[in-house]
Short mmCIF file of N, CA, C and O in Angstrom, two decimals:
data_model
loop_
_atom_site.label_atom_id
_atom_site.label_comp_id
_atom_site.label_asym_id
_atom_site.label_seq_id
_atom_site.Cartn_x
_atom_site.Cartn_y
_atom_site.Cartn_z
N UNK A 1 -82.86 -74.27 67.69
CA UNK A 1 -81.98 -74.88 66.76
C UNK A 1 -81.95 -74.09 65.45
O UNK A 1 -83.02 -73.68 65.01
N UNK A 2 -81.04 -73.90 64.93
CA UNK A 2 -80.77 -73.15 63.77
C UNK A 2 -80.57 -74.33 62.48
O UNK A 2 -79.69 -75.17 62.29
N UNK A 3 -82.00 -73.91 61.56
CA UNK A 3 -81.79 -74.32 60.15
C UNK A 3 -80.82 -74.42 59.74
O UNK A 3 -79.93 -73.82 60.33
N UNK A 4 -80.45 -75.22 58.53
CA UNK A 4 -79.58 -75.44 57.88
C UNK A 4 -79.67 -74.02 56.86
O UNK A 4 -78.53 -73.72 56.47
N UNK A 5 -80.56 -73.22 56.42
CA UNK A 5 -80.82 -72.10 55.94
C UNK A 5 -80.10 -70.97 56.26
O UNK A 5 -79.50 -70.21 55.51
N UNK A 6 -80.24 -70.93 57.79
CA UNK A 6 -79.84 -69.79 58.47
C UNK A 6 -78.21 -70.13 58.58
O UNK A 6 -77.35 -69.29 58.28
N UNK A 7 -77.87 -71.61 59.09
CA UNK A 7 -76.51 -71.88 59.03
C UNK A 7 -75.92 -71.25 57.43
O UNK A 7 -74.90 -70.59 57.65
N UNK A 8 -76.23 -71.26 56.05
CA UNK A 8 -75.89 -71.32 55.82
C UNK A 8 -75.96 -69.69 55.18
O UNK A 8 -74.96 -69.42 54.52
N UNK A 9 -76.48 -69.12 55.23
CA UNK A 9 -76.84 -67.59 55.50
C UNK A 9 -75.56 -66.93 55.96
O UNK A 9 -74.68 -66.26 55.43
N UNK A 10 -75.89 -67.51 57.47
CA UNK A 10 -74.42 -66.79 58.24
C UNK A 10 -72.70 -67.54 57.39
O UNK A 10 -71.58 -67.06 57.23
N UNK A 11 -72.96 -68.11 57.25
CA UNK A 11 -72.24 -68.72 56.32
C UNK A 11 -71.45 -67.57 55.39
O UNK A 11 -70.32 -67.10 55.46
N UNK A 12 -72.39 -67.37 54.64
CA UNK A 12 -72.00 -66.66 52.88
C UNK A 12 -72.37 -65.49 53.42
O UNK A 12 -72.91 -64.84 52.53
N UNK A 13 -72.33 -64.52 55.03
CA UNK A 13 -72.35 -63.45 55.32
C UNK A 13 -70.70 -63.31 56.13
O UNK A 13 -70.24 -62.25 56.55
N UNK A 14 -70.24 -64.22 56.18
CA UNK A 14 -69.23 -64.55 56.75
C UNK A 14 -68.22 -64.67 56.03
O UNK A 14 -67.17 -64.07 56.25
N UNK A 15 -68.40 -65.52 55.00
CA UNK A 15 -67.51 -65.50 53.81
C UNK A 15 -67.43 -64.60 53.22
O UNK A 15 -66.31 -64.35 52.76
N UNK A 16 -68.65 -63.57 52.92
CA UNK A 16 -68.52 -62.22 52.17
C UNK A 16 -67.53 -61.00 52.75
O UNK A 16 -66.72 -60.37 52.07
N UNK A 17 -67.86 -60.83 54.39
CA UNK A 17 -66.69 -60.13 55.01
C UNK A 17 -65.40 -60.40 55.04
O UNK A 17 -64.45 -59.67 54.76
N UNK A 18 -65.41 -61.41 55.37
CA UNK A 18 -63.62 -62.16 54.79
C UNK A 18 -62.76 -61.77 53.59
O UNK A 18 -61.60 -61.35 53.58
N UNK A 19 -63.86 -62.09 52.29
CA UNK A 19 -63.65 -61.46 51.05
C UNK A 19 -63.25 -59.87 51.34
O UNK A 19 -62.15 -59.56 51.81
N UNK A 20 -64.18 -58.99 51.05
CA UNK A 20 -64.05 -57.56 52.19
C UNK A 20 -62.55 -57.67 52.34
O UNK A 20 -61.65 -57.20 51.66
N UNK A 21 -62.55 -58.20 53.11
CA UNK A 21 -60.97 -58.18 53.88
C UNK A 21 -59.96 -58.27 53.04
O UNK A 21 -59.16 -57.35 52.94
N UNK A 22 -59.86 -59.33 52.37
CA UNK A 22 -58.84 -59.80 51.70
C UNK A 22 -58.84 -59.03 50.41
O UNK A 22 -57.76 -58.97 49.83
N UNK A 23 -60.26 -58.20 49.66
CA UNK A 23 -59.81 -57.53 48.86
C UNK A 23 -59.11 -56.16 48.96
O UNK A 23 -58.11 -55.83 48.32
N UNK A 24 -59.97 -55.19 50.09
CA UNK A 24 -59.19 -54.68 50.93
C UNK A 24 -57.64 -54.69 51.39
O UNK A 24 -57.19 -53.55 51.41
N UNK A 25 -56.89 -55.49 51.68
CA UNK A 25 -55.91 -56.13 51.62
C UNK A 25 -54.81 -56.25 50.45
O UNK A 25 -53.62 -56.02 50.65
N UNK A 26 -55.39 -56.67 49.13
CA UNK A 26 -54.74 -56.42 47.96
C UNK A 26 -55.13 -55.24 47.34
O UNK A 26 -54.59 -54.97 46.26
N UNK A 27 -56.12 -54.32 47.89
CA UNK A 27 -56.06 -52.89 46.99
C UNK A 27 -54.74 -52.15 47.74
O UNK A 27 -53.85 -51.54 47.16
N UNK A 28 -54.88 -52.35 49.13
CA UNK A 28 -53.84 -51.81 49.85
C UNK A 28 -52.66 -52.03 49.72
O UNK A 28 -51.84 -51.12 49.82
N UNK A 29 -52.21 -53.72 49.37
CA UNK A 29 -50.95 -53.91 48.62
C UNK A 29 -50.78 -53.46 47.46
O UNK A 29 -49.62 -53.04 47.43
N UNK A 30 -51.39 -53.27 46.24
CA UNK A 30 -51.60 -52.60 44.80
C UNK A 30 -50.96 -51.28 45.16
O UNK A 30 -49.90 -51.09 44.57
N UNK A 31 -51.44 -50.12 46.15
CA UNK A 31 -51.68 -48.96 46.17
C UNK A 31 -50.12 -49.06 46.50
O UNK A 31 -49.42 -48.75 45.53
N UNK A 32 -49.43 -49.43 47.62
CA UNK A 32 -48.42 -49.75 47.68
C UNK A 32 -47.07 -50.08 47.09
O UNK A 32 -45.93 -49.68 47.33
N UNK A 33 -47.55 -50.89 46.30
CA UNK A 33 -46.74 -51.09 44.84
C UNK A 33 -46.65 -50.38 44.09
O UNK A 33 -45.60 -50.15 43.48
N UNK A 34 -48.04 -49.64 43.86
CA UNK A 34 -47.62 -48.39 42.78
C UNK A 34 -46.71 -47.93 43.21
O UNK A 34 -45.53 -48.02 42.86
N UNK A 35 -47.50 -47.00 44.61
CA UNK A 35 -46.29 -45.85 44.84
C UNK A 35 -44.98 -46.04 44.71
O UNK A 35 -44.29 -45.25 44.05
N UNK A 36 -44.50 -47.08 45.30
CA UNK A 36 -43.26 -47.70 45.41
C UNK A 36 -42.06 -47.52 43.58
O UNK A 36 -40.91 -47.14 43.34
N UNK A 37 -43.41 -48.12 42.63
CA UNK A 37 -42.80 -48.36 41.48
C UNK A 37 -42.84 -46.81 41.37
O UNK A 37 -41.70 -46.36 41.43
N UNK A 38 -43.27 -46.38 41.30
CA UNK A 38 -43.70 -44.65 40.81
C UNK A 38 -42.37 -43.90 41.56
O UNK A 38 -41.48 -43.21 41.06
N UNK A 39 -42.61 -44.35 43.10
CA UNK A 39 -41.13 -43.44 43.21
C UNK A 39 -39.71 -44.05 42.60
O UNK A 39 -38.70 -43.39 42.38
N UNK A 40 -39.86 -45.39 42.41
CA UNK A 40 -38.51 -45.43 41.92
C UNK A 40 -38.42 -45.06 40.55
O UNK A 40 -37.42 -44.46 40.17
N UNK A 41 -39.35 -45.36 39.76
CA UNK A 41 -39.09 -44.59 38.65
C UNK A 41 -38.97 -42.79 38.45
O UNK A 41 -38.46 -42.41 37.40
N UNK A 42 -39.37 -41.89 39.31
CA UNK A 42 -39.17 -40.61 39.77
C UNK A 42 -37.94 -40.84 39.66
O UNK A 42 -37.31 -40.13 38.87
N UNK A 43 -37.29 -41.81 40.36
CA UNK A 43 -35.70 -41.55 41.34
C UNK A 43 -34.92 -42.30 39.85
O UNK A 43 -33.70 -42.22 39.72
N UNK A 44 -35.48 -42.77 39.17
CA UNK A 44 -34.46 -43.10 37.75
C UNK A 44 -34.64 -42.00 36.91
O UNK A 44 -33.66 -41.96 36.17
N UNK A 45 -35.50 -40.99 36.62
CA UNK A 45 -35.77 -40.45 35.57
C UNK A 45 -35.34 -38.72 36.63
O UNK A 45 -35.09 -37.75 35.91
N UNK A 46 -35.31 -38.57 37.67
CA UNK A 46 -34.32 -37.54 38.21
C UNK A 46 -32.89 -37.86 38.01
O UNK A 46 -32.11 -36.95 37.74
N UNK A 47 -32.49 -39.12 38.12
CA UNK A 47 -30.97 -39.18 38.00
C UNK A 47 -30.86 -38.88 36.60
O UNK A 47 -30.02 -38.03 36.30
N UNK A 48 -31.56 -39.42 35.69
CA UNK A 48 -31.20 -39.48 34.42
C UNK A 48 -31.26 -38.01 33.61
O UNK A 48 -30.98 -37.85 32.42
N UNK A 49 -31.67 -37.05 34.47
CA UNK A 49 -32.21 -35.73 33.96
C UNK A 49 -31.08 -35.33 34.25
O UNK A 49 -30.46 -35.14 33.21
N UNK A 50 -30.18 -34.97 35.58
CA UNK A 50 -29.02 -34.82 35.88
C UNK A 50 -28.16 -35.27 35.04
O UNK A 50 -27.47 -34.44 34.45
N UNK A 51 -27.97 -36.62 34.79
CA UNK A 51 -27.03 -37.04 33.93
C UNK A 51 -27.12 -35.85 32.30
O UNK A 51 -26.18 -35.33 31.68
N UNK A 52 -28.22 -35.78 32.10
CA UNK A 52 -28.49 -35.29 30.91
C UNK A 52 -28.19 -34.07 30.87
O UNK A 52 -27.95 -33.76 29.70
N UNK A 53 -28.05 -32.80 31.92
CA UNK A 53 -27.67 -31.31 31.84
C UNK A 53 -25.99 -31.76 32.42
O UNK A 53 -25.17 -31.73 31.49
N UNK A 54 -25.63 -32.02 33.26
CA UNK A 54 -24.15 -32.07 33.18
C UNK A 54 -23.68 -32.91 32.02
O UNK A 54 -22.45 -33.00 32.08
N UNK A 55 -24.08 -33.45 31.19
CA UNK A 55 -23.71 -33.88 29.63
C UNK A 55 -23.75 -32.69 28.96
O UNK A 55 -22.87 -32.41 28.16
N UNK A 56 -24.78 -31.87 29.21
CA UNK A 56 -25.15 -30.72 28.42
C UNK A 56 -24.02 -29.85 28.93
O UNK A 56 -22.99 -29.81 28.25
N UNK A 57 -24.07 -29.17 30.03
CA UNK A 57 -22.87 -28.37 30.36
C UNK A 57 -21.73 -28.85 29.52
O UNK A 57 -21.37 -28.43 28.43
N UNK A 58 -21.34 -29.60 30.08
CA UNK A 58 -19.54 -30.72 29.49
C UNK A 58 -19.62 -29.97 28.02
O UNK A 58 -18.59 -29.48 27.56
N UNK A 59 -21.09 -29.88 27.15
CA UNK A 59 -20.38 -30.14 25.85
C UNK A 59 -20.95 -28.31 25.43
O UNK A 59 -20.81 -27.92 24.27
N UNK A 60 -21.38 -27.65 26.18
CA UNK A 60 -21.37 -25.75 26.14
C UNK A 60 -20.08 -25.89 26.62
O UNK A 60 -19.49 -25.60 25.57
N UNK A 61 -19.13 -26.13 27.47
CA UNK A 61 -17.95 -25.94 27.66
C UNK A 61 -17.05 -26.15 26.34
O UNK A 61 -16.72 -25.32 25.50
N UNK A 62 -16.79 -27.30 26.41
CA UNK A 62 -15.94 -27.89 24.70
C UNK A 62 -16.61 -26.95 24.02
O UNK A 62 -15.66 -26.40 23.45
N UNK A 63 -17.77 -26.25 23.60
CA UNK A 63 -17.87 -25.46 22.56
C UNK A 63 -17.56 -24.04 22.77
O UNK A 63 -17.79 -23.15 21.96
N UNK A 64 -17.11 -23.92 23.72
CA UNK A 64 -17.13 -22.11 24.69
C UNK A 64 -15.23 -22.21 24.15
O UNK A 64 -14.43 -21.45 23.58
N UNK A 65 -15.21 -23.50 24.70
CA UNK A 65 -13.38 -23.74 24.62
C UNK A 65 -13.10 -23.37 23.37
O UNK A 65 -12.49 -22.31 23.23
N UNK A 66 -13.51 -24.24 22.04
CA UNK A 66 -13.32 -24.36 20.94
C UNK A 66 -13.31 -23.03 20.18
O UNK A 66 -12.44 -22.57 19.44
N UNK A 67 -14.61 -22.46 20.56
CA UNK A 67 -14.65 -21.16 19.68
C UNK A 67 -13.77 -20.35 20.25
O UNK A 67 -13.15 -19.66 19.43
N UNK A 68 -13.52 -20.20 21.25
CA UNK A 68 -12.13 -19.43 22.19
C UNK A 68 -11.40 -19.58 21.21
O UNK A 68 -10.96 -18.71 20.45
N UNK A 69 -11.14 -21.33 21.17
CA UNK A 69 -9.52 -20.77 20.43
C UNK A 69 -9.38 -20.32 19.08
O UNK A 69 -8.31 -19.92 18.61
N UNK A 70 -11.03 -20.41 18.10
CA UNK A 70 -11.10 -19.89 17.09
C UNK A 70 -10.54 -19.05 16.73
O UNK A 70 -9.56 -18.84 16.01
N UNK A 71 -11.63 -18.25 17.61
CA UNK A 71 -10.86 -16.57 17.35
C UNK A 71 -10.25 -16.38 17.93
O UNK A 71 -10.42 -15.18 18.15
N UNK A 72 -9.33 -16.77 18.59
CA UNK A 72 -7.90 -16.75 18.75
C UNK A 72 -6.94 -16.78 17.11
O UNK A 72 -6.11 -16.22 16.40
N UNK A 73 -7.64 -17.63 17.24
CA UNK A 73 -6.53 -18.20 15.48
C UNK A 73 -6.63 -17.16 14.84
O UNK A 73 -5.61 -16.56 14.50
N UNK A 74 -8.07 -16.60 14.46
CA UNK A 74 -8.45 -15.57 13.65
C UNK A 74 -7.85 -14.22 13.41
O UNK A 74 -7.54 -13.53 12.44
N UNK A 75 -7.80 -14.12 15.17
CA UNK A 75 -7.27 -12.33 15.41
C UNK A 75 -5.62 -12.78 14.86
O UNK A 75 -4.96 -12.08 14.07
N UNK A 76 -5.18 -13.99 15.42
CA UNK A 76 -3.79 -14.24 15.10
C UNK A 76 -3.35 -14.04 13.73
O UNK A 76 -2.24 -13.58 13.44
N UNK A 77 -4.44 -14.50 12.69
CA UNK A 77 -4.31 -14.47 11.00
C UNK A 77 -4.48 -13.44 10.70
O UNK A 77 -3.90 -13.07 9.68
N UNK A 78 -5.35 -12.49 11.39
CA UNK A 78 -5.87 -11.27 10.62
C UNK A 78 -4.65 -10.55 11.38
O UNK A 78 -4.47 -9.70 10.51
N UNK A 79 -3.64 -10.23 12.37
CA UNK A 79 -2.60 -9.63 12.72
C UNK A 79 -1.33 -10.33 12.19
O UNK A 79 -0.45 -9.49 12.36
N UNK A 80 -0.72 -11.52 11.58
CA UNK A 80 -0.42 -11.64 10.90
C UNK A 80 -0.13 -11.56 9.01
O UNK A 80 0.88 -11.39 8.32
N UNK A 81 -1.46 -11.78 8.75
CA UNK A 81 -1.68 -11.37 7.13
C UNK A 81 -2.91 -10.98 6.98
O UNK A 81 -3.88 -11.71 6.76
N UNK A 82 -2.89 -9.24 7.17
CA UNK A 82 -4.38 -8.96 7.34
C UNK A 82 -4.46 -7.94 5.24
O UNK A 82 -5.44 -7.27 4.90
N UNK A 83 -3.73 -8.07 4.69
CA UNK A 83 -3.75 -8.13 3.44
C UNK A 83 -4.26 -9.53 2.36
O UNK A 83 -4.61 -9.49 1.18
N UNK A 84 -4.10 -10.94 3.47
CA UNK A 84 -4.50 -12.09 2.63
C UNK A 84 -5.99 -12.23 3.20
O UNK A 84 -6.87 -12.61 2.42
N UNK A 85 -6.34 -11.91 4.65
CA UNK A 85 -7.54 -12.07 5.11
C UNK A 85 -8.72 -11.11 4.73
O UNK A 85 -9.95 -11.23 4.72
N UNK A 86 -7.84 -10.11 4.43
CA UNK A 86 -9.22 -8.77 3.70
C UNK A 86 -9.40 -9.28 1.93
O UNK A 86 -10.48 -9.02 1.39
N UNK A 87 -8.42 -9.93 1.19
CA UNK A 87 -8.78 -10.00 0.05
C UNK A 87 -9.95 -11.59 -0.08
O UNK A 87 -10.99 -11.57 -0.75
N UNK A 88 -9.44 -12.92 0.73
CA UNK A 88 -9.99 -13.55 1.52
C UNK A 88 -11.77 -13.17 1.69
O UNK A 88 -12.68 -13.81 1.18
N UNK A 89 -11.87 -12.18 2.39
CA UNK A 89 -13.17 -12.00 2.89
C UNK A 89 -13.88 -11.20 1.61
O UNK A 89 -15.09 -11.09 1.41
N UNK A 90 -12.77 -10.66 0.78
CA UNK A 90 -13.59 -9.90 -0.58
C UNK A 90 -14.32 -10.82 -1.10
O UNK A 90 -15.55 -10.91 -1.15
N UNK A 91 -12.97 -11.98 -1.74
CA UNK A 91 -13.57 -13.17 -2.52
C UNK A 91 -14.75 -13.89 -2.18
O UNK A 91 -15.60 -14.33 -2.95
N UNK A 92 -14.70 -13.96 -0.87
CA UNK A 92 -15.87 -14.71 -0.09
C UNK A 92 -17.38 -13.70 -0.23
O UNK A 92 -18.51 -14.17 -0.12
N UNK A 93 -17.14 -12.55 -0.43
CA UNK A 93 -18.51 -11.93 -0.63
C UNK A 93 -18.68 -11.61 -2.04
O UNK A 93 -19.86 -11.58 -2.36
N UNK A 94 -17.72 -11.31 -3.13
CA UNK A 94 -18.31 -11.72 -4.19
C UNK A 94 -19.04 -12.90 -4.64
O UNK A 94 -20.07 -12.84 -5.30
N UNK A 95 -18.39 -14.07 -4.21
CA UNK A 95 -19.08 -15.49 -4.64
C UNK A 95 -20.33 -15.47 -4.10
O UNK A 95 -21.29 -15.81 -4.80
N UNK A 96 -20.58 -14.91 -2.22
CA UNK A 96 -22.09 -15.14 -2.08
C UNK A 96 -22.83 -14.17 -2.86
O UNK A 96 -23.93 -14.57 -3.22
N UNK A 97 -22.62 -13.39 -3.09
CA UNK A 97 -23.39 -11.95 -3.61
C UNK A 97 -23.88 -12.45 -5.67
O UNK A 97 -24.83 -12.07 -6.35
N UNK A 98 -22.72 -13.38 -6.01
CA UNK A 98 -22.97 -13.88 -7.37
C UNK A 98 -24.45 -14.67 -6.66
O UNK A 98 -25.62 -14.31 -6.73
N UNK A 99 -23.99 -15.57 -6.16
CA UNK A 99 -24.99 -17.07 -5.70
C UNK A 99 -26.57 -15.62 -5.01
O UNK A 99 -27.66 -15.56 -5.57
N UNK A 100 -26.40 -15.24 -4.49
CA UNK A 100 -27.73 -14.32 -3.98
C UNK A 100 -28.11 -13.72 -5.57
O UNK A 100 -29.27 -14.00 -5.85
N UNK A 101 -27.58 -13.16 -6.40
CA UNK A 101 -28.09 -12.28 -7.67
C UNK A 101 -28.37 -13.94 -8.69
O UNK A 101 -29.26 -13.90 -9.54
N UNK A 102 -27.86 -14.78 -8.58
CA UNK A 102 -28.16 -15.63 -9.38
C UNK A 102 -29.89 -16.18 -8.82
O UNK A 102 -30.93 -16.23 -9.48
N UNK A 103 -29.65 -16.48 -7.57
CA UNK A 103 -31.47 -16.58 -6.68
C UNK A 103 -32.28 -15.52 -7.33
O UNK A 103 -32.87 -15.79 -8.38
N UNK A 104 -32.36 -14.41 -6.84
CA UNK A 104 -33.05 -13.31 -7.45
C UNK A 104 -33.78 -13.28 -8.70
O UNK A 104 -34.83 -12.75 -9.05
N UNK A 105 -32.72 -14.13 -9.38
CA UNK A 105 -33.24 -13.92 -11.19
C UNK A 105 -34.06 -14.81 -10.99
O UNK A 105 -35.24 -14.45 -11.08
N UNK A 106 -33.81 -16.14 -10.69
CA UNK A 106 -34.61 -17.07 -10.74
C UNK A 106 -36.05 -17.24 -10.27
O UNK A 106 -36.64 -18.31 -10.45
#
């Protein structure tokens, strides 16, 4: 006949493996979940990287465009009135050349 001792021995050796189990069980669901959250956040923060260089391209384009037509305009002004654009570019380097000799002193 088995004590109430021993009954209860096997008992809380029984219950302890169970435990075992069941924690086992939720590390394995945990581990699971991470990964899970981890790849979907991978898979939001890859899309969002994409989103972010074809934004980037889009707007090197508009600026590739823009300055295109700059100097477009430019060559157009300077072959149109290249007597207003050379005196133009004089004025413009006297004033910086004042503003640089005025630094200097200071």
């Amino acid at each position: 006949m088995v004590s109430d001792y021993e009954q209860a021995v096997d008992n809380l050796k029984r219950d302890v493996k169970e435990l075992r189990e069941d924690l086992r069980a939720v590390v394995s669901a945990f581990k699971d979940g991470a990964k899970d959250r981890a790849a979907d956040v991978r898979g939001r923060m890859k899309e969002s990287s994409q989103k972010g260089v074809e934004y980037l391209k889009e707007a090197v384009e508009t600026v590739q465009e823009h300055a295109a037509k700059c100097r477009a305009h430019a060559h157009e002004m300077i072959e149109k009135k290249p007597a207003t654009v050379l005196l133009a570019a004089l004025g413009v380097g006297i004033v910086i050349g004042s503003l640089m000799a005025r630094r200097a002193k200071a």
